Amino acid sequence: MQKVVLVTGASSGVGLALCKRLLEEDEELHVCLACRNVGKAEAVRAALLASHPTAEVSVVQVDVSNVQSVIRAARELKQRFQRLDYVYLNAGIMPNPQLNFRALFSGLFSRKVIHMFSTAEGLLTQEDKVTADGLQEVFETNVFGHFILIRELEPLLCHSDSPSQLIWTSSRNARKSNFHLEDIQHSSGQEPYSSSKYAIDLLSVALNRNFNPRGLYSSVVCPGTMVTNMTCGILPPFVWTLLMPIIWLVWLFHQQPESLNPLTKYLSATTGFGSNYVTTQKWAPF
């Protein structure tokens, strides 16, 4: 049976690169691009089909920062497909990122300089706002909208005889210090992106506890340091070029979901000579 892959945020950045790599790995997949902007999604679909003429690529419109849009998209997907084998929960925002120069210069002369650059801890602040649903925009886009999508798509995802897999785009910037249960939307802080990514890590653990017996498995990944629409405004492009080669993570696509550790984050990395590899980071959620 043909496997179906749903990718949110597929029109640019990590999502677009992921779709290209998935079709390079297996042209027999049906890749569904779940995007907010249908025009961009259709352009991506055309480009993918030009490179892979025998592939099946479709588009569904969804804005994960709007609950009604998510529900409509889920309804449409349930009409189109009988099951989803992989769902890459990749769409996300980091609105108006600002570099904290004081933290940067302080960190340059500390023992934590490598940690600072690998995680961006304390370096980036963002300006959040409230959506039409009354939620913080970063939280709804990065976490809550995807959670609603999963719950709405349960009939397509839960098949104990043939497991399905959720793969979340998390980050090294997911810091426990920025997440608080009494303020899960991070409405009182300045690092909502970091908080939302830590919330994703926690949610993935909870999903495994509740859905593994029903054949649904969840993993979190960090795609590595790269230049996307989200990050290019933080530093000039040539600086990013010097910092790290662009790397894409499709390693999990080849793994059996039952064999993956739910308390492990899978990170895309590169050596100093430019060779890509996958490493792991174990973490304690509480």
PDB file of C-alpha atoms in Angstrom:
ATOM      1  CA  MET A   1       0.000   0.000   0.000  1.00  0.00           C
ATOM      2  CA  GLN A   2       1.270   3.476  -0.879  1.00  0.00           C
ATOM      3  CA  LYS A   3       2.504   5.375   2.157  1.00  0.00           C
ATOM      4  CA  VAL A   4       1.178   8.876   2.802  1.00  0.00           C
ATOM      5  CA  VAL A   5       3.294  11.633   4.359  1.00  0.00           C
ATOM      6  CA  LEU A   6       1.778  14.884   5.625  1.00  0.00           C
ATOM      7  CA  VAL A   7       4.178  17.824   6.101  1.00  0.00           C
ATOM      8  CA  THR A   8       3.077  21.094   7.692  1.00  0.00           C
ATOM      9  CA  GLY A   9       4.946  24.232   6.727  1.00  0.00           C
ATOM     10  CA  ALA A  10       6.055  22.570   3.484  1.00  0.00           C
ATOM     11  CA  SER A  11       6.328  25.632   1.238  1.00  0.00           C
ATOM     12  CA  SER A  12       9.744  26.820   2.450  1.00  0.00           C
ATOM     13  CA  GLY A  13      12.671  26.174   4.769  1.00  0.00           C
ATOM     14  CA  VAL A  14      12.966  22.850   6.557  1.00  0.00           C
ATOM     15  CA  GLY A  15       9.583  21.629   5.321  1.00  0.00           C
ATOM     16  CA  LEU A  16      10.416  22.203   1.660  1.00  0.00           C
ATOM     17  CA  ALA A  17      13.844  20.609   1.959  1.00  0.00           C
ATOM     18  CA  LEU A  18      12.274  17.661   3.763  1.00  0.00           C
ATOM     19  CA  CYS A  19       9.749  17.064   0.955  1.00  0.00           C
ATOM     20  CA  LYS A  20      12.546  17.111  -1.623  1.00  0.00           C
ATOM     21  CA  ARG A  21      14.597  14.591   0.342  1.00  0.00           C
ATOM     22  CA  LEU A  22      11.653  12.305   1.019  1.00  0.00           C
ATOM     23  CA  LEU A  23      10.893  12.021  -2.687  1.00  0.00           C
ATOM     24  CA  GLU A  24      14.568  11.445  -3.437  1.00  0.00           C
ATOM     25  CA  GLU A  25      14.435   8.563  -0.954  1.00  0.00           C
ATOM     26  CA  ASP A  26      11.147   7.102  -2.204  1.00  0.00           C
ATOM     27  CA  GLU A  27       9.236   8.382  -5.248  1.00  0.00           C
ATOM     28  CA  GLU A  28       6.358   6.024  -4.486  1.00  0.00           C
ATOM     29  CA  LEU A  29       5.285   8.134  -1.504  1.00  0.00           C
ATOM     30  CA  HIS A  30       2.230  10.340  -1.562  1.00  0.00           C
ATOM     31  CA  VAL A  31       3.424  13.637  -0.069  1.00  0.00           C
ATOM     32  CA  CYS A  32       0.729  16.042   1.088  1.00  0.00           C
ATOM     33  CA  LEU A  33       1.833  19.649   1.546  1.00  0.00           C
ATOM     34  CA  ALA A  34      -0.065  21.259   4.426  1.00  0.00           C
ATOM     35  CA  CYS A  35       0.460  24.997   4.024  1.00  0.00           C
ATOM     36  CA  ARG A  36      -1.168  28.301   4.922  1.00  0.00           C
ATOM     37  CA  ASN A  37      -0.511  29.909   1.519  1.00  0.00           C
ATOM     38  CA  VAL A  38      -2.108  27.768  -1.206  1.00  0.00           C
ATOM     39  CA  GLY A  39      -0.403  29.688  -4.006  1.00  0.00           C
ATOM     40  CA  LYS A  40       3.064  28.973  -2.638  1.00  0.00           C
ATOM     41  CA  ALA A  41       2.105  25.366  -1.958  1.00  0.00           C
ATOM     42  CA  GLU A  42       0.931  24.854  -5.539  1.00  0.00           C
ATOM     43  CA  ALA A  43       4.207  26.318  -6.835  1.00  0.00           C
ATOM     44  CA  VAL A  44       6.147  23.893  -4.629  1.00  0.00           C
ATOM     45  CA  ARG A  45       3.960  21.013  -5.824  1.00  0.00           C
ATOM     46  CA  ALA A  46       4.701  21.887  -9.446  1.00  0.00           C
ATOM     47  CA  ALA A  47       8.436  22.056  -8.763  1.00  0.00           C
ATOM     48  CA  LEU A  48       8.430  18.717  -6.951  1.00  0.00           C
ATOM     49  CA  LEU A  49       6.515  17.036  -9.767  1.00  0.00           C
ATOM     50  CA  ALA A  50       8.901  18.522 -12.319  1.00  0.00           C
ATOM     51  CA  SER A  51      11.770  16.786 -10.506  1.00  0.00           C
ATOM     52  CA  HIS A  52       9.793  13.626  -9.712  1.00  0.00           C
ATOM     53  CA  PRO A  53       7.175  13.151 -12.480  1.00  0.00           C
ATOM     54  CA  THR A  54       5.933   9.809 -11.184  1.00  0.00           C
ATOM     55  CA  ALA A  55       5.409  11.011  -7.610  1.00  0.00           C
ATOM     56  CA  GLU A  56       2.055  11.888  -6.054  1.00  0.00           C
ATOM     57  CA  VAL A  57       2.007  15.318  -4.420  1.00  0.00           C
ATOM     58  CA  SER A  58      -1.112  17.050  -3.130  1.00  0.00           C
ATOM     59  CA  VAL A  59      -1.934  20.232  -1.210  1.00  0.00           C
ATOM     60  CA  VAL A  60      -4.187  20.965   1.744  1.00  0.00           C
ATOM     61  CA  GLN A  61      -4.689  24.474   3.082  1.00  0.00           C
ATOM     62  CA  VAL A  62      -4.173  24.869   6.822  1.00  0.00           C
ATOM     63  CA  ASP A  63      -3.239  27.695   9.140  1.00  0.00           C
ATOM     64  CA  VAL A  64      -2.126  26.105  12.409  1.00  0.00           C
ATOM     65  CA  SER A  65      -2.552  29.458  14.182  1.00  0.00           C
ATOM     66  CA  ASN A  66      -6.319  29.182  13.587  1.00  0.00           C
ATOM     67  CA  VAL A  67      -8.328  26.370  15.171  1.00  0.00           C
ATOM     68  CA  GLN A  68     -11.146  26.503  12.632  1.00  0.00           C
ATOM     69  CA  SER A  69      -8.654  26.228   9.774  1.00  0.00           C
ATOM     70  CA  VAL A  70      -7.109  23.181  11.433  1.00  0.00           C
ATOM     71  CA  ILE A  71     -10.492  21.501  11.872  1.00  0.00           C
ATOM     72  CA  ARG A  72     -11.431  22.184   8.228  1.00  0.00           C
ATOM     73  CA  ALA A  73      -8.117  20.764   7.016  1.00  0.00           C
ATOM     74  CA  ALA A  74      -8.513  17.648   9.154  1.00  0.00           C
ATOM     75  CA  ARG A  75     -12.009  17.113   7.772  1.00  0.00           C
ATOM     76  CA  GLU A  76     -10.674  17.364   4.217  1.00  0.00           C
ATOM     77  CA  LEU A  77      -7.804  14.967   4.934  1.00  0.00           C
ATOM     78  CA  LYS A  78     -10.201  12.394   6.379  1.00  0.00           C
ATOM     79  CA  GLN A  79     -12.204  12.578   3.163  1.00  0.00           C
ATOM     80  CA  ARG A  80      -9.090  12.053   1.011  1.00  0.00           C
ATOM     81  CA  PHE A  81      -7.122   9.402   2.897  1.00  0.00           C
ATOM     82  CA  GLN A  82      -7.771   6.216   4.814  1.00  0.00           C
ATOM     83  CA  ARG A  83      -4.569   6.540   6.841  1.00  0.00           C
ATOM     84  CA  LEU A  84      -1.494   8.716   7.331  1.00  0.00           C
ATOM     85  CA  ASP A  85       1.812   6.925   7.800  1.00  0.00           C
ATOM     86  CA  TYR A  86       4.004   9.902   8.708  1.00  0.00           C
ATOM     87  CA  VAL A  87       3.110  13.382   9.897  1.00  0.00           C
ATOM     88  CA  TYR A  88       5.917  15.937  10.059  1.00  0.00           C
ATOM     89  CA  LEU A  89       4.726  18.667  12.437  1.00  0.00           C
ATOM     90  CA  ASN A  90       7.096  21.283  11.141  1.00  0.00           C
ATOM     91  CA  ALA A  91       5.230  24.590  10.719  1.00  0.00           C
ATOM     92  CA  GLY A  92       6.348  27.194  13.213  1.00  0.00           C
ATOM     93  CA  ILE A  93       7.157  30.831  13.812  1.00  0.00           C
ATOM     94  CA  MET A  94       9.730  32.917  15.642  1.00  0.00           C
ATOM     95  CA  PRO A  95       8.238  36.432  15.294  1.00  0.00           C
ATOM     96  CA  ASN A  96      10.549  39.435  15.193  1.00  0.00           C
ATOM     97  CA  PRO A  97      13.622  37.723  16.663  1.00  0.00           C
ATOM     98  CA  GLN A  98      16.022  40.140  18.321  1.00  0.00           C
ATOM     99  CA  LEU A  99      19.619  39.376  19.235  1.00  0.00           C
ATOM    100  CA  ASN A 100      20.448  40.120  22.865  1.00  0.00           C
ATOM    101  CA  PHE A 101      23.856  41.736  22.373  1.00  0.00           C
ATOM    102  CA  ARG A 102      24.512  42.026  26.096  1.00  0.00           C
ATOM    103  CA  ALA A 103      24.065  38.256  26.525  1.00  0.00           C
ATOM    104  CA  LEU A 104      26.146  37.653  23.385  1.00  0.00           C
ATOM    105  CA  PHE A 105      29.174  39.637  24.536  1.00  0.00           C
ATOM    106  CA  SER A 106      28.880  38.276  28.065  1.00  0.00           C
ATOM    107  CA  GLY A 107      28.799  34.712  26.753  1.00  0.00           C
ATOM    108  CA  LEU A 108      31.782  35.207  24.465  1.00  0.00           C
ATOM    109  CA  PHE A 109      34.038  35.496  27.477  1.00  0.00           C
ATOM    110  CA  SER A 110      32.532  32.689  29.546  1.00  0.00           C
ATOM    111  CA  ARG A 111      32.949  28.937  29.752  1.00  0.00           C
ATOM    112  CA  LYS A 112      29.506  28.532  28.181  1.00  0.00           C
ATOM    113  CA  VAL A 113      30.401  30.035  24.808  1.00  0.00           C
ATOM    114  CA  ILE A 114      30.016  26.755  22.879  1.00  0.00           C
ATOM    115  CA  HIS A 115      26.768  25.962  24.666  1.00  0.00           C
ATOM    116  CA  MET A 116      25.512  29.471  23.914  1.00  0.00           C
ATOM    117  CA  PHE A 117      26.082  29.173  20.175  1.00  0.00           C
ATOM    118  CA  SER A 118      24.760  25.597  19.936  1.00  0.00           C
ATOM    119  CA  THR A 119      21.494  26.364  21.754  1.00  0.00           C
ATOM    120  CA  ALA A 120      21.076  30.164  21.415  1.00  0.00           C
ATOM    121  CA  GLU A 121      20.082  30.107  25.087  1.00  0.00           C
ATOM    122  CA  GLY A 122      19.479  33.657  26.256  1.00  0.00           C
ATOM    123  CA  LEU A 123      20.469  35.128  22.879  1.00  0.00           C
ATOM    124  CA  LEU A 124      17.095  35.498  21.170  1.00  0.00           C
ATOM    125  CA  THR A 125      13.995  37.352  22.307  1.00  0.00           C
ATOM    126  CA  GLN A 126      10.729  37.630  20.371  1.00  0.00           C
ATOM    127  CA  GLU A 127       7.640  39.823  20.318  1.00  0.00           C
ATOM    128  CA  ASP A 128       4.514  37.692  20.659  1.00  0.00           C
ATOM    129  CA  LYS A 129       0.868  38.625  20.143  1.00  0.00           C
ATOM    130  CA  VAL A 130      -2.621  37.205  20.721  1.00  0.00           C
ATOM    131  CA  THR A 131      -4.455  35.403  17.887  1.00  0.00           C
ATOM    132  CA  ALA A 132      -8.126  35.546  16.962  1.00  0.00           C
ATOM    133  CA  ASP A 133      -8.573  32.416  19.094  1.00  0.00           C
ATOM    134  CA  GLY A 134      -7.339  34.312  22.162  1.00  0.00           C
ATOM    135  CA  LEU A 135      -4.075  32.370  22.413  1.00  0.00           C
ATOM    136  CA  GLN A 136      -0.457  33.494  22.209  1.00  0.00           C
ATOM    137  CA  GLU A 137       0.534  33.274  18.545  1.00  0.00           C
ATOM    138  CA  VAL A 138       3.785  31.333  19.021  1.00  0.00           C
ATOM    139  CA  PHE A 139       2.146  28.769  21.307  1.00  0.00           C
ATOM    140  CA  GLU A 140      -0.863  28.260  19.032  1.00  0.00           C
ATOM    141  CA  THR A 141       1.221  28.013  15.865  1.00  0.00           C
ATOM    142  CA  ASN A 142       4.051  25.842  17.148  1.00  0.00           C
ATOM    143  CA  VAL A 143       2.154  23.646  19.629  1.00  0.00           C
ATOM    144  CA  PHE A 144      -1.598  23.933  20.056  1.00  0.00           C
ATOM    145  CA  GLY A 145      -2.650  23.990  16.402  1.00  0.00           C
ATOM    146  CA  HIS A 146      -0.633  20.842  15.732  1.00  0.00           C
ATOM    147  CA  PHE A 147      -2.092  19.165  18.826  1.00  0.00           C
ATOM    148  CA  ILE A 148      -5.630  19.851  17.584  1.00  0.00           C
ATOM    149  CA  LEU A 149      -4.644  18.509  14.164  1.00  0.00           C
ATOM    150  CA  ILE A 150      -3.399  15.256  15.709  1.00  0.00           C
ATOM    151  CA  ARG A 151      -6.539  14.778  17.763  1.00  0.00           C
ATOM    152  CA  GLU A 152      -8.755  15.449  14.739  1.00  0.00           C
ATOM    153  CA  LEU A 153      -6.748  12.992  12.630  1.00  0.00           C
ATOM    154  CA  GLU A 154      -6.804  10.127  15.135  1.00  0.00           C
ATOM    155  CA  PRO A 155      -8.870   7.866  12.818  1.00  0.00           C
ATOM    156  CA  LEU A 156      -6.104   8.115  10.200  1.00  0.00           C
ATOM    157  CA  LEU A 157      -3.231   7.695  12.646  1.00  0.00           C
ATOM    158  CA  CYS A 158      -4.236   5.012  15.136  1.00  0.00           C
ATOM    159  CA  HIS A 159      -3.861   1.542  13.614  1.00  0.00           C
ATOM    160  CA  SER A 160      -2.269  -0.976  15.958  1.00  0.00           C
ATOM    161  CA  ASP A 161      -1.539  -3.400  13.113  1.00  0.00           C
ATOM    162  CA  SER A 162       0.604  -0.839  11.223  1.00  0.00           C
ATOM    163  CA  PRO A 163       2.118   2.018  13.241  1.00  0.00           C
ATOM    164  CA  SER A 164       2.049   5.670  12.204  1.00  0.00           C
ATOM    165  CA  GLN A 165       4.656   8.205  13.232  1.00  0.00           C
ATOM    166  CA  LEU A 166       4.586  11.838  14.314  1.00  0.00           C
ATOM    167  CA  ILE A 167       7.848  13.746  13.881  1.00  0.00           C
ATOM    168  CA  TRP A 168       8.024  17.180  15.500  1.00  0.00           C
ATOM    169  CA  THR A 169      10.505  19.878  14.523  1.00  0.00           C
ATOM    170  CA  SER A 170      11.886  20.887  17.905  1.00  0.00           C
ATOM    171  CA  SER A 171      15.120  22.736  18.629  1.00  0.00           C
ATOM    172  CA  ARG A 172      18.264  22.825  20.728  1.00  0.00           C
ATOM    173  CA  ASN A 173      16.763  26.110  21.912  1.00  0.00           C
ATOM    174  CA  ALA A 174      14.053  24.194  23.812  1.00  0.00           C
ATOM    175  CA  ARG A 175      15.005  25.189  27.350  1.00  0.00           C
ATOM    176  CA  LYS A 176      13.307  23.982  30.517  1.00  0.00           C
ATOM    177  CA  SER A 177      14.145  27.303  32.162  1.00  0.00           C
ATOM    178  CA  ASN A 178      11.862  29.095  29.677  1.00  0.00           C
ATOM    179  CA  PHE A 179       8.865  26.822  30.233  1.00  0.00           C
ATOM    180  CA  HIS A 180       6.499  27.074  33.214  1.00  0.00           C
ATOM    181  CA  LEU A 181       3.353  25.021  33.758  1.00  0.00           C
ATOM    182  CA  GLU A 182       1.584  28.044  35.243  1.00  0.00           C
ATOM    183  CA  ASP A 183       2.272  29.960  32.005  1.00  0.00           C
ATOM    184  CA  ILE A 184       2.413  27.335  29.270  1.00  0.00           C
ATOM    185  CA  GLN A 185       1.837  29.967  26.571  1.00  0.00           C
ATOM    186  CA  HIS A 186       4.777  32.061  27.829  1.00  0.00           C
ATOM    187  CA  SER A 187       2.615  35.178  27.832  1.00  0.00           C
ATOM    188  CA  SER A 188       4.780  36.784  30.518  1.00  0.00           C
ATOM    189  CA  GLY A 189       8.218  36.053  29.036  1.00  0.00           C
ATOM    190  CA  GLN A 190      10.416  37.148  26.143  1.00  0.00           C
ATOM    191  CA  GLU A 191      11.423  33.763  24.739  1.00  0.00           C
ATOM    192  CA  PRO A 192       8.145  32.185  23.544  1.00  0.00           C
ATOM    193  CA  TYR A 193       9.912  30.197  20.817  1.00  0.00           C
ATOM    194  CA  SER A 194      12.129  28.364  23.306  1.00  0.00           C
ATOM    195  CA  SER A 195       9.148  27.759  25.604  1.00  0.00           C
ATOM    196  CA  SER A 196       7.037  26.393  22.732  1.00  0.00           C
ATOM    197  CA  LYS A 197       9.759  23.992  21.664  1.00  0.00           C
ATOM    198  CA  TYR A 198      10.116  22.648  25.203  1.00  0.00           C
ATOM    199  CA  ALA A 199       6.325  22.261  25.297  1.00  0.00           C
ATOM    200  CA  ILE A 200       6.616  20.192  22.101  1.00  0.00           C
ATOM    201  CA  ASP A 201       9.164  17.920  23.770  1.00  0.00           C
ATOM    202  CA  LEU A 202       6.829  17.387  26.731  1.00  0.00           C
ATOM    203  CA  LEU A 203       3.802  16.854  24.503  1.00  0.00           C
ATOM    204  CA  SER A 204       5.633  14.209  22.488  1.00  0.00           C
ATOM    205  CA  VAL A 205       6.281  12.235  25.685  1.00  0.00           C
ATOM    206  CA  ALA A 206       2.625  12.496  26.698  1.00  0.00           C
ATOM    207  CA  LEU A 207       1.459  11.410  23.242  1.00  0.00           C
ATOM    208  CA  ASN A 208       3.634   8.295  23.407  1.00  0.00           C
ATOM    209  CA  ARG A 209       2.272   7.377  26.815  1.00  0.00           C
ATOM    210  CA  ASN A 210      -1.305   7.665  25.598  1.00  0.00           C
ATOM    211  CA  PHE A 211      -1.117   6.516  21.980  1.00  0.00           C
ATOM    212  CA  ASN A 212       1.639   3.885  21.669  1.00  0.00           C
ATOM    213  CA  PRO A 213      -0.844   1.072  22.507  1.00  0.00           C
ATOM    214  CA  ARG A 214      -2.972   2.314  19.592  1.00  0.00           C
ATOM    215  CA  GLY A 215      -0.113   2.242  17.104  1.00  0.00           C
ATOM    216  CA  LEU A 216       0.891   5.925  17.089  1.00  0.00           C
ATOM    217  CA  TYR A 217       4.455   6.945  17.938  1.00  0.00           C
ATOM    218  CA  SER A 218       5.939  10.411  18.386  1.00  0.00           C
ATOM    219  CA  SER A 219       9.523  11.672  18.092  1.00  0.00           C
ATOM    220  CA  VAL A 220      11.170  15.088  18.308  1.00  0.00           C
ATOM    221  CA  VAL A 221      14.047  16.241  16.133  1.00  0.00           C
ATOM    222  CA  CYS A 222      16.334  19.226  15.822  1.00  0.00           C
ATOM    223  CA  PRO A 223      17.231  19.895  12.175  1.00  0.00           C
ATOM    224  CA  GLY A 224      20.465  21.701  13.054  1.00  0.00           C
ATOM    225  CA  THR A 225      21.728  25.189  12.344  1.00  0.00           C
ATOM    226  CA  MET A 226      20.533  26.470   8.992  1.00  0.00           C
ATOM    227  CA  VAL A 227      19.367  29.539   7.129  1.00  0.00           C
ATOM    228  CA  THR A 228      15.589  29.701   6.640  1.00  0.00           C
ATOM    229  CA  ASN A 229      12.986  32.453   6.419  1.00  0.00           C
ATOM    230  CA  MET A 230      12.767  32.198  10.207  1.00  0.00           C
ATOM    231  CA  THR A 231      16.461  32.714  10.951  1.00  0.00           C
ATOM    232  CA  CYS A 232      17.866  34.814   8.116  1.00  0.00           C
ATOM    233  CA  GLY A 233      16.758  38.082   9.723  1.00  0.00           C
ATOM    234  CA  ILE A 234      18.734  37.481  12.898  1.00  0.00           C
ATOM    235  CA  LEU A 235      22.192  37.679  11.324  1.00  0.00           C
ATOM    236  CA  PRO A 236      23.433  38.566   7.818  1.00  0.00           C
ATOM    237  CA  PRO A 237      23.399  35.571   5.417  1.00  0.00           C
ATOM    238  CA  PHE A 238      27.183  35.438   5.081  1.00  0.00           C
ATOM    239  CA  VAL A 239      27.492  34.966   8.853  1.00  0.00           C
ATOM    240  CA  TRP A 240      25.197  31.956   8.721  1.00  0.00           C
ATOM    241  CA  THR A 241      27.261  30.563   5.850  1.00  0.00           C
ATOM    242  CA  LEU A 242      30.330  30.708   8.042  1.00  0.00           C
ATOM    243  CA  LEU A 243      28.618  29.242  11.092  1.00  0.00           C
ATOM    244  CA  MET A 244      27.407  25.881   9.795  1.00  0.00           C
ATOM    245  CA  PRO A 245      26.649  23.958   6.578  1.00  0.00           C
ATOM    246  CA  ILE A 246      22.980  23.396   5.801  1.00  0.00           C
ATOM    247  CA  ILE A 247      21.887  19.916   6.831  1.00  0.00           C
ATOM    248  CA  TRP A 248      18.583  18.048   6.545  1.00  0.00           C
ATOM    249  CA  LEU A 249      17.251  15.298   8.766  1.00  0.00           C
ATOM    250  CA  VAL A 250      15.463  12.368   7.100  1.00  0.00           C
ATOM    251  CA  TRP A 251      17.149   9.672   9.155  1.00  0.00           C
ATOM    252  CA  LEU A 252      14.009   9.006  11.223  1.00  0.00           C
ATOM    253  CA  PHE A 253      12.066   8.192   8.069  1.00  0.00           C
ATOM    254  CA  HIS A 254      14.051   4.932   7.823  1.00  0.00           C
ATOM    255  CA  GLN A 255      13.588   3.855  11.461  1.00  0.00           C
ATOM    256  CA  GLN A 256      10.934   1.632  12.990  1.00  0.00           C
ATOM    257  CA  PRO A 257       8.874   3.973  15.211  1.00  0.00           C
ATOM    258  CA  GLU A 258       8.531   1.315  17.933  1.00  0.00           C
ATOM    259  CA  SER A 259      12.325   1.208  18.322  1.00  0.00           C
ATOM    260  CA  LEU A 260      12.787   4.928  19.034  1.00  0.00           C
ATOM    261  CA  ASN A 261      13.232   6.184  22.593  1.00  0.00           C
ATOM    262  CA  PRO A 262      10.464   8.700  23.468  1.00  0.00           C
ATOM    263  CA  LEU A 263      12.837  10.477  25.882  1.00  0.00           C
ATOM    264  CA  THR A 264      15.460  11.067  23.215  1.00  0.00           C
ATOM    265  CA  LYS A 265      15.744  14.025  20.867  1.00  0.00           C
ATOM    266  CA  TYR A 266      17.345  13.261  17.518  1.00  0.00           C
ATOM    267  CA  LEU A 267      19.662  15.992  16.256  1.00  0.00           C
ATOM    268  CA  SER A 268      21.067  16.622  12.805  1.00  0.00           C
ATOM    269  CA  ALA A 269      24.745  17.568  13.047  1.00  0.00           C
ATOM    270  CA  THR A 270      27.880  17.977  10.994  1.00  0.00           C
ATOM    271  CA  THR A 271      31.601  17.488  11.543  1.00  0.00           C
ATOM    272  CA  GLY A 272      34.168  20.206  11.028  1.00  0.00           C
ATOM    273  CA  PHE A 273      34.857  18.680   7.606  1.00  0.00           C
ATOM    274  CA  GLY A 274      31.217  18.924   6.516  1.00  0.00           C
ATOM    275  CA  SER A 275      30.124  15.299   6.983  1.00  0.00           C
ATOM    276  CA  ASN A 276      26.536  14.979   8.222  1.00  0.00           C
ATOM    277  CA  TYR A 277      25.452  12.589  10.959  1.00  0.00           C
ATOM    278  CA  VAL A 278      22.655  12.053  13.487  1.00  0.00           C
ATOM    279  CA  THR A 279      23.298  12.309  17.200  1.00  0.00           C
ATOM    280  CA  THR A 280      20.987  11.939  20.194  1.00  0.00           C
ATOM    281  CA  GLN A 281      20.255  13.863  23.335  1.00  0.00           C
ATOM    282  CA  LYS A 282      18.508  12.210  26.255  1.00  0.00           C
ATOM    283  CA  TRP A 283      16.481  14.439  28.516  1.00  0.00           C
ATOM    284  CA  ALA A 284      14.302  14.280  31.617  1.00  0.00           C
ATOM    285  CA  PRO A 285      11.001  16.083  31.070  1.00  0.00           C
ATOM    286  CA  PHE A 286      10.333  16.771  34.738  1.00  0.00           C
TER     287      PHE A 286
END
